[in-house]
Amino acid sequence: MEQKYRSILVPVDGSKNAEKALKKAIEVAKRNNGRVEILNVIDTKQFTNNFGGLVSMSGDIIYSTFEAVQQYLGKLKENIAKEEGFTNVGVHARFGSPKVVIARDFIEDYPIDLIILGKTGMSAVGRIFVGAVTDGVVRTAKCDVLVVS
């Protein structure tokens, strides 16, 4: 029996591995007449300090971070249409813990068949943990997961 993946989630963070995962997702979606949902999770921990977890940045910083992510996602969508000729793409930005949002929260809102993600993200701290988000998603997602290296 052949598996048809029609709704594919790709978490992105600007890293090379995320770009590889996105290219793979587009290939799979094209073969299956599917849709790609591109997601950037803004980790809420970056807005806290070590003194009781209070927000340490102003609302302007949070808003500008969200705006920058929206611009990044818009450019990704535009480039996919131009370079790949693929337009069945949705872009999403969410706040929260990347592991939780990717593996559980997002797929509760969208009927995702497959998550494709890179083995590690772009942050140096993330690389120290050798793909802690990827590992968490692989272990807890309620759909198939493909890790691109």
PDB file of C-alpha atoms in Angstrom:
ATOM      1  CA  MET A   1       0.000   0.000   0.000  1.00  0.00           C
ATOM      2  CA  GLU A   2       1.379   3.388  -1.014  1.00  0.00           C
ATOM      3  CA  GLN A   3       1.206   6.231   1.507  1.00  0.00           C
ATOM      4  CA  LYS A   4      -0.261   9.474   0.187  1.00  0.00           C
ATOM      5  CA  TYR A   5       0.837  12.551   2.049  1.00  0.00           C
ATOM      6  CA  ARG A   6      -1.480  15.410   1.131  1.00  0.00           C
ATOM      7  CA  SER A   7      -0.918  17.825   4.018  1.00  0.00           C
ATOM      8  CA  ILE A   8       2.707  18.381   4.981  1.00  0.00           C
ATOM      9  CA  LEU A   9       4.016  20.536   7.813  1.00  0.00           C
ATOM     10  CA  VAL A  10       7.486  22.052   7.540  1.00  0.00           C
ATOM     11  CA  PRO A  11       8.840  23.963  10.538  1.00  0.00           C
ATOM     12  CA  VAL A  12      11.393  26.571   9.426  1.00  0.00           C
ATOM     13  CA  ASP A  13      13.872  28.743  11.284  1.00  0.00           C
ATOM     14  CA  GLY A  14      16.104  30.134   8.556  1.00  0.00           C
ATOM     15  CA  SER A  15      18.637  27.297   8.780  1.00  0.00           C
ATOM     16  CA  LYS A  16      20.082  25.303   5.865  1.00  0.00           C
ATOM     17  CA  ASN A  17      18.505  22.140   7.272  1.00  0.00           C
ATOM     18  CA  ALA A  18      15.083  23.779   7.298  1.00  0.00           C
ATOM     19  CA  GLU A  19      15.579  24.811   3.662  1.00  0.00           C
ATOM     20  CA  LYS A  20      16.434  21.197   2.745  1.00  0.00           C
ATOM     21  CA  ALA A  21      13.320  20.007   4.561  1.00  0.00           C
ATOM     22  CA  LEU A  22      11.196  22.558   2.696  1.00  0.00           C
ATOM     23  CA  LYS A  23      12.537  21.414  -0.683  1.00  0.00           C
ATOM     24  CA  LYS A  24      11.771  17.793   0.228  1.00  0.00           C
ATOM     25  CA  ALA A  25       8.246  18.750   1.343  1.00  0.00           C
ATOM     26  CA  ILE A  26       7.572  20.469  -1.973  1.00  0.00           C
ATOM     27  CA  GLU A  27       8.733  17.355  -3.856  1.00  0.00           C
ATOM     28  CA  VAL A  28       6.421  15.142  -1.801  1.00  0.00           C
ATOM     29  CA  ALA A  29       3.492  17.549  -2.133  1.00  0.00           C
ATOM     30  CA  LYS A  30       3.908  17.778  -5.911  1.00  0.00           C
ATOM     31  CA  ARG A  31       3.869  13.963  -6.222  1.00  0.00           C
ATOM     32  CA  ASN A  32       0.748  13.682  -4.081  1.00  0.00           C
ATOM     33  CA  ASN A  33      -1.167  16.777  -5.212  1.00  0.00           C
ATOM     34  CA  GLY A  34      -0.738  17.988  -1.649  1.00  0.00           C
ATOM     35  CA  ARG A  35      -0.361  21.146   0.376  1.00  0.00           C
ATOM     36  CA  VAL A  36       2.623  22.430   2.345  1.00  0.00           C
ATOM     37  CA  GLU A  37       2.090  24.296   5.605  1.00  0.00           C
ATOM     38  CA  ILE A  38       5.198  26.289   6.563  1.00  0.00           C
ATOM     39  CA  LEU A  39       5.471  27.092  10.261  1.00  0.00           C
ATOM     40  CA  ASN A  40       7.836  29.278  12.245  1.00  0.00           C
ATOM     41  CA  VAL A  41       7.552  28.949  16.004  1.00  0.00           C
ATOM     42  CA  ILE A  42       8.736  31.957  17.953  1.00  0.00           C
ATOM     43  CA  ASP A  43      10.109  30.421  21.123  1.00  0.00           C
ATOM     44  CA  THR A  44       8.620  32.331  24.048  1.00  0.00           C
ATOM     45  CA  LYS A  45      11.685  31.536  26.181  1.00  0.00           C
ATOM     46  CA  GLN A  46      13.633  34.159  24.241  1.00  0.00           C
ATOM     47  CA  PHE A  47      11.399  36.841  25.764  1.00  0.00           C
ATOM     48  CA  THR A  48      11.992  35.839  29.378  1.00  0.00           C
ATOM     49  CA  ASN A  49      14.807  36.512  31.780  1.00  0.00           C
ATOM     50  CA  ASN A  50      16.217  34.448  34.591  1.00  0.00           C
ATOM     51  CA  PHE A  51      14.355  36.381  37.286  1.00  0.00           C
ATOM     52  CA  GLY A  52      11.093  34.532  37.626  1.00  0.00           C
ATOM     53  CA  GLY A  53      10.382  34.194  33.916  1.00  0.00           C
ATOM     54  CA  LEU A  54       9.051  37.712  33.476  1.00  0.00           C
ATOM     55  CA  VAL A  55       8.979  39.278  30.040  1.00  0.00           C
ATOM     56  CA  SER A  56      12.249  41.142  29.727  1.00  0.00           C
ATOM     57  CA  MET A  57      11.617  42.838  26.396  1.00  0.00           C
ATOM     58  CA  SER A  58       9.082  45.444  25.468  1.00  0.00           C
ATOM     59  CA  GLY A  59       5.986  44.734  23.425  1.00  0.00           C
ATOM     60  CA  ASP A  60       7.670  46.575  20.557  1.00  0.00           C
ATOM     61  CA  ILE A  61      10.433  43.957  20.439  1.00  0.00           C
ATOM     62  CA  ILE A  62       7.922  41.108  20.442  1.00  0.00           C
ATOM     63  CA  TYR A  63       5.870  42.805  17.728  1.00  0.00           C
ATOM     64  CA  SER A  64       8.938  43.481  15.578  1.00  0.00           C
ATOM     65  CA  THR A  65      10.037  39.852  15.962  1.00  0.00           C
ATOM     66  CA  PHE A  66       6.617  38.698  14.775  1.00  0.00           C
ATOM     67  CA  GLU A  67       6.711  41.144  11.852  1.00  0.00           C
ATOM     68  CA  ALA A  68      10.179  39.910  10.822  1.00  0.00           C
ATOM     69  CA  VAL A  69       8.954  36.311  10.905  1.00  0.00           C
ATOM     70  CA  GLN A  70       5.905  37.232   8.808  1.00  0.00           C
ATOM     71  CA  GLN A  71       8.179  38.891   6.214  1.00  0.00           C
ATOM     72  CA  TYR A  72      10.478  35.851   6.164  1.00  0.00           C
ATOM     73  CA  LEU A  73       7.524  33.497   5.646  1.00  0.00           C
ATOM     74  CA  GLY A  74       6.070  35.714   2.924  1.00  0.00           C
ATOM     75  CA  LYS A  75       9.376  35.677   1.042  1.00  0.00           C
ATOM     76  CA  LEU A  76       9.595  31.896   1.350  1.00  0.00           C
ATOM     77  CA  LYS A  77       6.104  31.526  -0.111  1.00  0.00           C
ATOM     78  CA  GLU A  78       6.900  33.948  -2.934  1.00  0.00           C
ATOM     79  CA  ASN A  79      10.171  32.156  -3.768  1.00  0.00           C
ATOM     80  CA  ILE A  80       8.470  28.762  -3.823  1.00  0.00           C
ATOM     81  CA  ALA A  81       5.918  30.050  -6.326  1.00  0.00           C
ATOM     82  CA  LYS A  82       8.631  31.580  -8.539  1.00  0.00           C
ATOM     83  CA  GLU A  83      11.291  28.878  -8.334  1.00  0.00           C
ATOM     84  CA  GLU A  84       9.204  25.733  -7.934  1.00  0.00           C
ATOM     85  CA  GLY A  85       5.956  26.752  -9.596  1.00  0.00           C
ATOM     86  CA  PHE A  86       4.143  25.487  -6.511  1.00  0.00           C
ATOM     87  CA  THR A  87       1.422  27.621  -4.933  1.00  0.00           C
ATOM     88  CA  ASN A  88      -0.482  25.296  -2.596  1.00  0.00           C
ATOM     89  CA  VAL A  89       1.356  26.707   0.418  1.00  0.00           C
ATOM     90  CA  GLY A  90       0.199  28.153   3.729  1.00  0.00           C
ATOM     91  CA  VAL A  91       2.430  30.138   6.071  1.00  0.00           C
ATOM     92  CA  HIS A  92       2.001  30.355   9.824  1.00  0.00           C
ATOM     93  CA  ALA A  93       3.753  31.972  12.787  1.00  0.00           C
ATOM     94  CA  ARG A  94       3.028  30.916  16.338  1.00  0.00           C
ATOM     95  CA  PHE A  95       4.397  31.684  19.768  1.00  0.00           C
ATOM     96  CA  GLY A  96       5.263  28.884  22.172  1.00  0.00           C
ATOM     97  CA  SER A  97       7.550  25.951  22.756  1.00  0.00           C
ATOM     98  CA  PRO A  98       8.662  24.683  19.332  1.00  0.00           C
ATOM     99  CA  LYS A  99       8.423  20.999  20.332  1.00  0.00           C
ATOM    100  CA  VAL A 100       4.881  21.376  21.627  1.00  0.00           C
ATOM    101  CA  VAL A 101       3.592  23.627  18.849  1.00  0.00           C
ATOM    102  CA  ILE A 102       5.038  21.461  16.060  1.00  0.00           C
ATOM    103  CA  ALA A 103       4.229  18.014  17.438  1.00  0.00           C
ATOM    104  CA  ARG A 104       0.834  18.706  19.018  1.00  0.00           C
ATOM    105  CA  ASP A 105      -0.758  22.159  18.863  1.00  0.00           C
ATOM    106  CA  PHE A 106      -0.464  22.837  15.135  1.00  0.00           C
ATOM    107  CA  ILE A 107      -1.615  19.387  14.046  1.00  0.00           C
ATOM    108  CA  GLU A 108      -4.684  19.725  16.245  1.00  0.00           C
ATOM    109  CA  ASP A 109      -5.705  22.746  14.132  1.00  0.00           C
ATOM    110  CA  TYR A 110      -4.703  21.389  10.713  1.00  0.00           C
ATOM    111  CA  PRO A 111      -5.065  17.854   9.312  1.00  0.00           C
ATOM    112  CA  ILE A 112      -1.342  17.123   8.902  1.00  0.00           C
ATOM    113  CA  ASP A 113      -0.281  13.751   7.426  1.00  0.00           C
ATOM    114  CA  LEU A 114       3.477  14.283   7.577  1.00  0.00           C
ATOM    115  CA  ILE A 115       5.962  16.547   9.323  1.00  0.00           C
ATOM    116  CA  ILE A 116       9.249  17.100   7.480  1.00  0.00           C
ATOM    117  CA  LEU A 117      11.990  18.851   9.423  1.00  0.00           C
ATOM    118  CA  GLY A 118      15.735  19.299   9.502  1.00  0.00           C
ATOM    119  CA  LYS A 119      17.893  17.400  11.949  1.00  0.00           C
ATOM    120  CA  THR A 120      19.022  20.581  13.731  1.00  0.00           C
ATOM    121  CA  GLY A 121      18.077  24.236  13.725  1.00  0.00           C
ATOM    122  CA  MET A 122      20.088  27.380  13.331  1.00  0.00           C
ATOM    123  CA  SER A 123      20.870  28.328  16.907  1.00  0.00           C
ATOM    124  CA  ALA A 124      24.248  27.387  18.384  1.00  0.00           C
ATOM    125  CA  VAL A 125      22.531  26.361  21.606  1.00  0.00           C
ATOM    126  CA  GLY A 126      20.198  24.124  19.609  1.00  0.00           C
ATOM    127  CA  ARG A 127      23.140  22.445  17.915  1.00  0.00           C
ATOM    128  CA  ILE A 128      24.674  21.684  21.320  1.00  0.00           C
ATOM    129  CA  PHE A 129      21.586  19.646  22.102  1.00  0.00           C
ATOM    130  CA  VAL A 130      21.864  17.954  18.659  1.00  0.00           C
ATOM    131  CA  GLY A 131      18.398  18.666  17.436  1.00  0.00           C
ATOM    132  CA  ALA A 132      16.489  18.680  20.725  1.00  0.00           C
ATOM    133  CA  VAL A 133      13.387  20.034  18.958  1.00  0.00           C
ATOM    134  CA  THR A 134      13.670  17.414  16.217  1.00  0.00           C
ATOM    135  CA  ASP A 135      14.088  14.659  18.779  1.00  0.00           C
ATOM    136  CA  GLY A 136      11.063  15.882  20.733  1.00  0.00           C
ATOM    137  CA  VAL A 137       8.908  16.058  17.617  1.00  0.00           C
ATOM    138  CA  VAL A 138       9.936  12.574  16.471  1.00  0.00           C
ATOM    139  CA  ARG A 139       9.058  11.127  19.875  1.00  0.00           C
ATOM    140  CA  THR A 140       5.706  12.876  20.409  1.00  0.00           C
ATOM    141  CA  ALA A 141       4.095  13.662  17.028  1.00  0.00           C
ATOM    142  CA  LYS A 142       0.816  11.933  16.240  1.00  0.00           C
ATOM    143  CA  CYS A 143       1.622  11.673  12.536  1.00  0.00           C
ATOM    144  CA  ASP A 144       4.531  10.469  10.428  1.00  0.00           C
ATOM    145  CA  VAL A 145       7.782  12.433  10.695  1.00  0.00           C
ATOM    146  CA  LEU A 146      10.595  12.613   8.148  1.00  0.00           C
ATOM    147  CA  VAL A 147      13.926  14.033   9.283  1.00  0.00           C
ATOM    148  CA  VAL A 148      16.075  15.480   6.506  1.00  0.00           C
ATOM    149  CA  SER A 149      19.833  15.545   7.009  1.00  0.00           C
TER     150      SER A 149
END
